[in-house]
Structures are given as structure tokens and as C-alpha cells.
Coordinates of C-alpha atoms in Angstrom, one line a residue:
X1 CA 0.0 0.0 0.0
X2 CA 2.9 2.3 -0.5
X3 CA 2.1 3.3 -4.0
X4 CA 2.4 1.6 -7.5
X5 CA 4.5 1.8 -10.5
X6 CA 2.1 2.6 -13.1
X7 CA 1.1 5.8 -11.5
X8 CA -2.5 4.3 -11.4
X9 CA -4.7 4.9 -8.7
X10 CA -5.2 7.1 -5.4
X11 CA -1.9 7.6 -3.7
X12 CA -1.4 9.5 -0.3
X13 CA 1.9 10.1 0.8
X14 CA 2.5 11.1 4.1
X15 CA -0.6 12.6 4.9
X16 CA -1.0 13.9 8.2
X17 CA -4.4 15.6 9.6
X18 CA -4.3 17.9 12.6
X19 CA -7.0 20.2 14.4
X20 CA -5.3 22.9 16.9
X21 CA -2.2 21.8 16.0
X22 CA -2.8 18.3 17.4
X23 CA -2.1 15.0 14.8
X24 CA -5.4 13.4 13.7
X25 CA -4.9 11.5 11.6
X26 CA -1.8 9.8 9.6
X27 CA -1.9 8.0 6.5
X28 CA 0.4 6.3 3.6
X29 CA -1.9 3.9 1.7
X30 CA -2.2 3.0 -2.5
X31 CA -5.7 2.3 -3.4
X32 CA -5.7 0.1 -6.7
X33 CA -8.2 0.8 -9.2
X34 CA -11.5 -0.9 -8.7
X35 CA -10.1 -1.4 -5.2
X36 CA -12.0 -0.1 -1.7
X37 CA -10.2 0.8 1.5
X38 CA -11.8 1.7 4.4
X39 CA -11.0 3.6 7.1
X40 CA -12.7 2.9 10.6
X41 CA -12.9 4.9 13.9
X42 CA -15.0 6.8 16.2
X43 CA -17.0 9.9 15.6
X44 CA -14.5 13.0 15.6
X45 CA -11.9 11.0 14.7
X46 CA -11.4 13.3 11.5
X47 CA -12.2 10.2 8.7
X48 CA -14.3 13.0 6.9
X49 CA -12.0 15.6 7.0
X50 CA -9.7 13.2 5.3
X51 CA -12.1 13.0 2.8
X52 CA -12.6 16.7 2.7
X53 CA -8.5 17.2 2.0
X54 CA -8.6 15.0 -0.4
X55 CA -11.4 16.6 -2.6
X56 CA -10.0 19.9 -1.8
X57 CA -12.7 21.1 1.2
X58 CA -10.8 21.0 4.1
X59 CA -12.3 23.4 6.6
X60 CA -9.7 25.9 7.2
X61 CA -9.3 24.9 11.0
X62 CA -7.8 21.9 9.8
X63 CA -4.3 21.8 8.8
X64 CA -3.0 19.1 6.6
X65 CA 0.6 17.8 5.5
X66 CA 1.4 14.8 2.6
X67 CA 0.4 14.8 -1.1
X68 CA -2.4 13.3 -2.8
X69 CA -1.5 11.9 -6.2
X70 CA -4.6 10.2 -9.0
X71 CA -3.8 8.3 -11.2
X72 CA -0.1 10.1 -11.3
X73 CA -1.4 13.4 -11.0
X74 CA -0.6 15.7 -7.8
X75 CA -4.3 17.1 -6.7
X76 CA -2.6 18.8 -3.3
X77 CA -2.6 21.7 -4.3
X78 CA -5.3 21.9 -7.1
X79 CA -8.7 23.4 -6.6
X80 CA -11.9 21.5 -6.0
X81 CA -13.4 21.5 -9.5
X82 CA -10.3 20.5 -10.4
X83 CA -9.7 16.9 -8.6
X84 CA -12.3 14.8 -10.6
X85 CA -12.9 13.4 -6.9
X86 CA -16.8 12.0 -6.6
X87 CA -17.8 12.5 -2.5
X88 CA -20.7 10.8 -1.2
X89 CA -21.9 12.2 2.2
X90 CA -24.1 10.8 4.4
X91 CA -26.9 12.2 3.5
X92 CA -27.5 12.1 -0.2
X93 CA -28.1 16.5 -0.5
X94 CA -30.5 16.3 -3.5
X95 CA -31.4 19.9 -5.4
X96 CA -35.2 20.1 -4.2
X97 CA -35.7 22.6 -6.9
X98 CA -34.7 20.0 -9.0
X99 CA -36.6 16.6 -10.5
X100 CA -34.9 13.2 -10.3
X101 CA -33.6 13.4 -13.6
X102 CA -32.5 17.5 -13.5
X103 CA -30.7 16.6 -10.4
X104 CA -28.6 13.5 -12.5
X105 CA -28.6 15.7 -16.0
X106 CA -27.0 18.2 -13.6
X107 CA -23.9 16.1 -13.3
X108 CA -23.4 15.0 -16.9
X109 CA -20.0 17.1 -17.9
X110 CA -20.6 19.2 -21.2
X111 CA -18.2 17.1 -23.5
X112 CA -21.1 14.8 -23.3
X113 CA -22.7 16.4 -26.0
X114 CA -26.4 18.0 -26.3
X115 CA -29.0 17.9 -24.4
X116 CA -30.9 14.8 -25.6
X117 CA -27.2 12.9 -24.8
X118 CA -27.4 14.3 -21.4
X119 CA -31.2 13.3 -20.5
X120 CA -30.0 9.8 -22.5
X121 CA -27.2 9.0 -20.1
X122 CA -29.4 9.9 -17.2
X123 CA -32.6 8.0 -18.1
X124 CA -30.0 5.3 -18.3
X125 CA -28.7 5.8 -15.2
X126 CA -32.5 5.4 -13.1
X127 CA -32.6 2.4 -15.1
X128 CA -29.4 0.9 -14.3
X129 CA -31.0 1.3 -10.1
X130 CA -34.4 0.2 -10.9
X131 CA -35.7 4.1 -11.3
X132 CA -36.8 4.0 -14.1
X133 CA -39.8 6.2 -14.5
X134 CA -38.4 7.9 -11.3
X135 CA -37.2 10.9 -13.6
X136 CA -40.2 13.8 -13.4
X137 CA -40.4 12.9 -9.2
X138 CA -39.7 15.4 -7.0
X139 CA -36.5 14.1 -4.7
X140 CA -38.6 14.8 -1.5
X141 CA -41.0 12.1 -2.9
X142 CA -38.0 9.6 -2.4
X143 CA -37.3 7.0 -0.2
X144 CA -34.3 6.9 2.0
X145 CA -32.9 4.2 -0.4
X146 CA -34.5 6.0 -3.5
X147 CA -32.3 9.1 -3.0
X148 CA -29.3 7.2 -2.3
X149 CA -29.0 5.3 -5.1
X150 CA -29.7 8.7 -7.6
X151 CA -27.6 10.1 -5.3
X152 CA -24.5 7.6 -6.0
X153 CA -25.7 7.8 -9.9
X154 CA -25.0 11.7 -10.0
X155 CA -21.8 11.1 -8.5
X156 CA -20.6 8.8 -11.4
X157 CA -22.6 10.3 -13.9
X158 CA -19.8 13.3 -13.1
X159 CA -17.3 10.8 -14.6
X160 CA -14.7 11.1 -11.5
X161 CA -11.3 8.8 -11.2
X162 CA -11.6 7.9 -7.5
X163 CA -14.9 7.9 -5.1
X164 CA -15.2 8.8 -1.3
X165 CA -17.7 7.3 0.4
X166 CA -18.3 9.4 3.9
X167 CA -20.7 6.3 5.3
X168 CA -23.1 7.1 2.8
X169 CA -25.1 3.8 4.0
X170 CA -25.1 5.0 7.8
X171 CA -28.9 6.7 7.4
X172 CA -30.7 3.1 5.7
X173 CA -32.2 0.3 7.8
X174 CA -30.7 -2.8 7.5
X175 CA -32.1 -4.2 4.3
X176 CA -31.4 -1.4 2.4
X177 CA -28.3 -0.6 3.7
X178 CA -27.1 -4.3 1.9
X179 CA -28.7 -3.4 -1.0
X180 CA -27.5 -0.1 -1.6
X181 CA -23.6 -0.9 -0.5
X182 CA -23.3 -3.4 -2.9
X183 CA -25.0 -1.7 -5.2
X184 CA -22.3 1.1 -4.5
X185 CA -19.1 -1.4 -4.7
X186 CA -20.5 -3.1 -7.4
X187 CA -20.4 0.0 -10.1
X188 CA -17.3 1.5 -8.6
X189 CA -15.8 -2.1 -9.9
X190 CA -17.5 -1.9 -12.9
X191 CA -15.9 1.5 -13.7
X192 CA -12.5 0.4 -12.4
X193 CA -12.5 3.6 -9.8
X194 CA -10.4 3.8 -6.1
X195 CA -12.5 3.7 -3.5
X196 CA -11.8 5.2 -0.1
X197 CA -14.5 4.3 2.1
X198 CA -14.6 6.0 6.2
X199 CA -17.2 3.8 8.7
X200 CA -17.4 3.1 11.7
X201 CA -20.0 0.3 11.0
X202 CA -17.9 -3.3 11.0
X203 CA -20.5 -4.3 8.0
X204 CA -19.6 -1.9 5.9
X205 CA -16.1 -3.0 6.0
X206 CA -16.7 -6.5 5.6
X207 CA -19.4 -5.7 2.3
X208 CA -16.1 -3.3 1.2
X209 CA -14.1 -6.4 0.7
X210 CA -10.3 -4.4 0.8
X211 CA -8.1 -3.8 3.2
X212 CA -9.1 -1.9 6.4
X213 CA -7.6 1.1 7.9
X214 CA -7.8 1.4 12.3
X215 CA -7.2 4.2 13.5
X216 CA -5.5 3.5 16.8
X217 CA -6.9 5.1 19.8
X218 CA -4.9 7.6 20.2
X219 CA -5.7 9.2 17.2
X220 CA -9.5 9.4 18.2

């Protein structure tokens, strides 16, 4: 886990995390494509602000140290809209101005072409987690589940090269929670993308199938 030769991937290097000057977090891992790696530990124990340095919205009491390198290109210092980093947060922060299907055509980058293209590829995407006909609904309309999975279909509709999972599953009961993780694990597969995923939920890390991150106590 200390980086690859090919340059594919999400690499951190040396990353350390600190609030008021105090370590957090610290972290040297390589995160193969079409891999996941979780990272467990306690609320507060700064997983998500890992996640938030990494796709460039680290609050500025934070403080952070290291490099993070995709696919063999250095995002450290790059802006947000920059990365190509898809986050998933806990809850799944729908536009409510917007239908289902605005909220995914939303996401679709503009080299994809015209607007029919764009409404194609996001009909496509309710079908491809059982929406279909989902489109003209109003988000608030949607099940816990529901707006997950268009939720997670935004995010990839956005074409990113690595995904961050901030226990996006913590909010579903237990039947849905199975359905939607492996939902989640089986398309980041599919399109071959580094997953980083931060839990503290033993399930999710099992479902994650990768290696697993502890953060020792003393860094909670």
C-alpha cells in the first residue's frame, strides 16, 4: 500500500491531519483501481475531513501535510473543481428545486454532448438502479434508499477517477443498507475507480471487501 509503479490509482503520501495543532490523523496507503479501503474509527476522529482534503474542502481549521496523487497526477494543491474526486456524504443533499432526472442531467460534464445525450445518459442511469420512471419525481418524494441510489448515480454520472464514500449507508435500515452498498461497490468495480471508504460500522467494512484502515486510539 505504498504506491504503485504505473502511476495508477489514489496515492497518499504522508498525509498527516491535525486540528489545533494536534495530529489526527496519519496515513500512507495505494488504493488500486476498482479497489476499496476503508478507514474505521470513532466519531470526531477526523475520517471525513480526510475526505474533505482529499477533494479539496478541508475546513480551514484543519491543517494538513502529505500529497495526494490520482492516477499520477498531484491534486494537493489543485482546486476543487479541479480533482475529478466524486464524494458521497451521508446524507444524499438532493437539489429540491430540482426533479430526479435534472438533479442526475445536472452532473453530466458538457463534453457529453447536447441535451438529448445528457437526458440519455441519465434516463439510463434510473434504469441501471431500478428508477426507471423515477425521472419527473420530486426528490422529497423519495425513499431513503431511493435518493441514495440517484444520489450515487449523480456522482458517477460526473465521470470522477476515484470515489469517497463518507458512510453514505449510515442513514438506511438494515435491508437497504445491503442493497445499496453493494450496489455502490458493485459499479465502482465496474468502472474500475479507487474507492476510499470512512465507517465506523464493522459491515460496511466486511461488504467493502479491501483492506481496512484502524485508526489506533490515540488518534481518536
Amino acid at each position: 500500500m505504498n504506491g504503485s509503479q504505473n502511476g495508477t490509482g489514489l496515492v497518499l503520501k504522508d498525509v498527516v491531519l491535525r486540528l489545533g495543532g494536534i495530529p489526527l490523523i496519519e496515513i500512507s496507503c495505494h488504493i488500486e483501481p476498482g479497489s476499496v479501503l476503508t478507514i474505521m474509527g470513532e466519531s470526531g476522529s477526523g475520517k471525513s475531513s480526510l475526505l474533505d482534503f482529499i477533494a479539496g474542502f478541508l475546513r480551514p481549521d484543519f491543517t494538513a501535510s502529505g500529497r495526494v496523487v490520482l492516477n499520477g497526477r498531484d491534486l494537493t494543491r489543485l482546486p476543487a473543481q479541479d480533482r475529478n474526486v466524486g464524494l458521497m456524504f451521508q446524507t444524499p443533499l438532493l437539489f429540491p428545486h430540482m426533479s430526479v432526472l435534472q438533479n442526475l442531467m445536472f452532473a453530466v460534464p458538457a463534453k457529453a454532448g447536447s441535451r438529448s445525450r445528457r437526458r440519455s445518459l441519465a434516463e439510463q442511469a434510473l434504469a441501471d438502479v431500478g428508477l426507471s420512471g423515477y425521472g419527473e419525481r420530486d426528490p422529497a418524494t423519495l425513499s431513503g434508499g431511493q435518493q441514495t441510489r440517484i444520489a450515487l448515480m449523480r456522482t458517477l454520472l460526473a465521470e470522477p477517477e476515484a470515489l469517497l464514500l463518507d458512510e453514505p449507508f449510515s442513514s438506511l435500515d438494515r435491508t437497504r443498507r445491503e442493497e445499496v452498498r453493494t450496489l455502490v461497490f458493485r459499479l465502482a468495480r465496474e468502472k474500475d475507480l479507487p474507492v476510499l471508504l470512512v465507517t465506523h460500522d464493522e459491515d460496511d467494512a466486511l461488504a467493502a471487501g479491501g483492506p481496512v484502515h484502524r485508526l489506533a486510539p490515540d488518534e481518536t
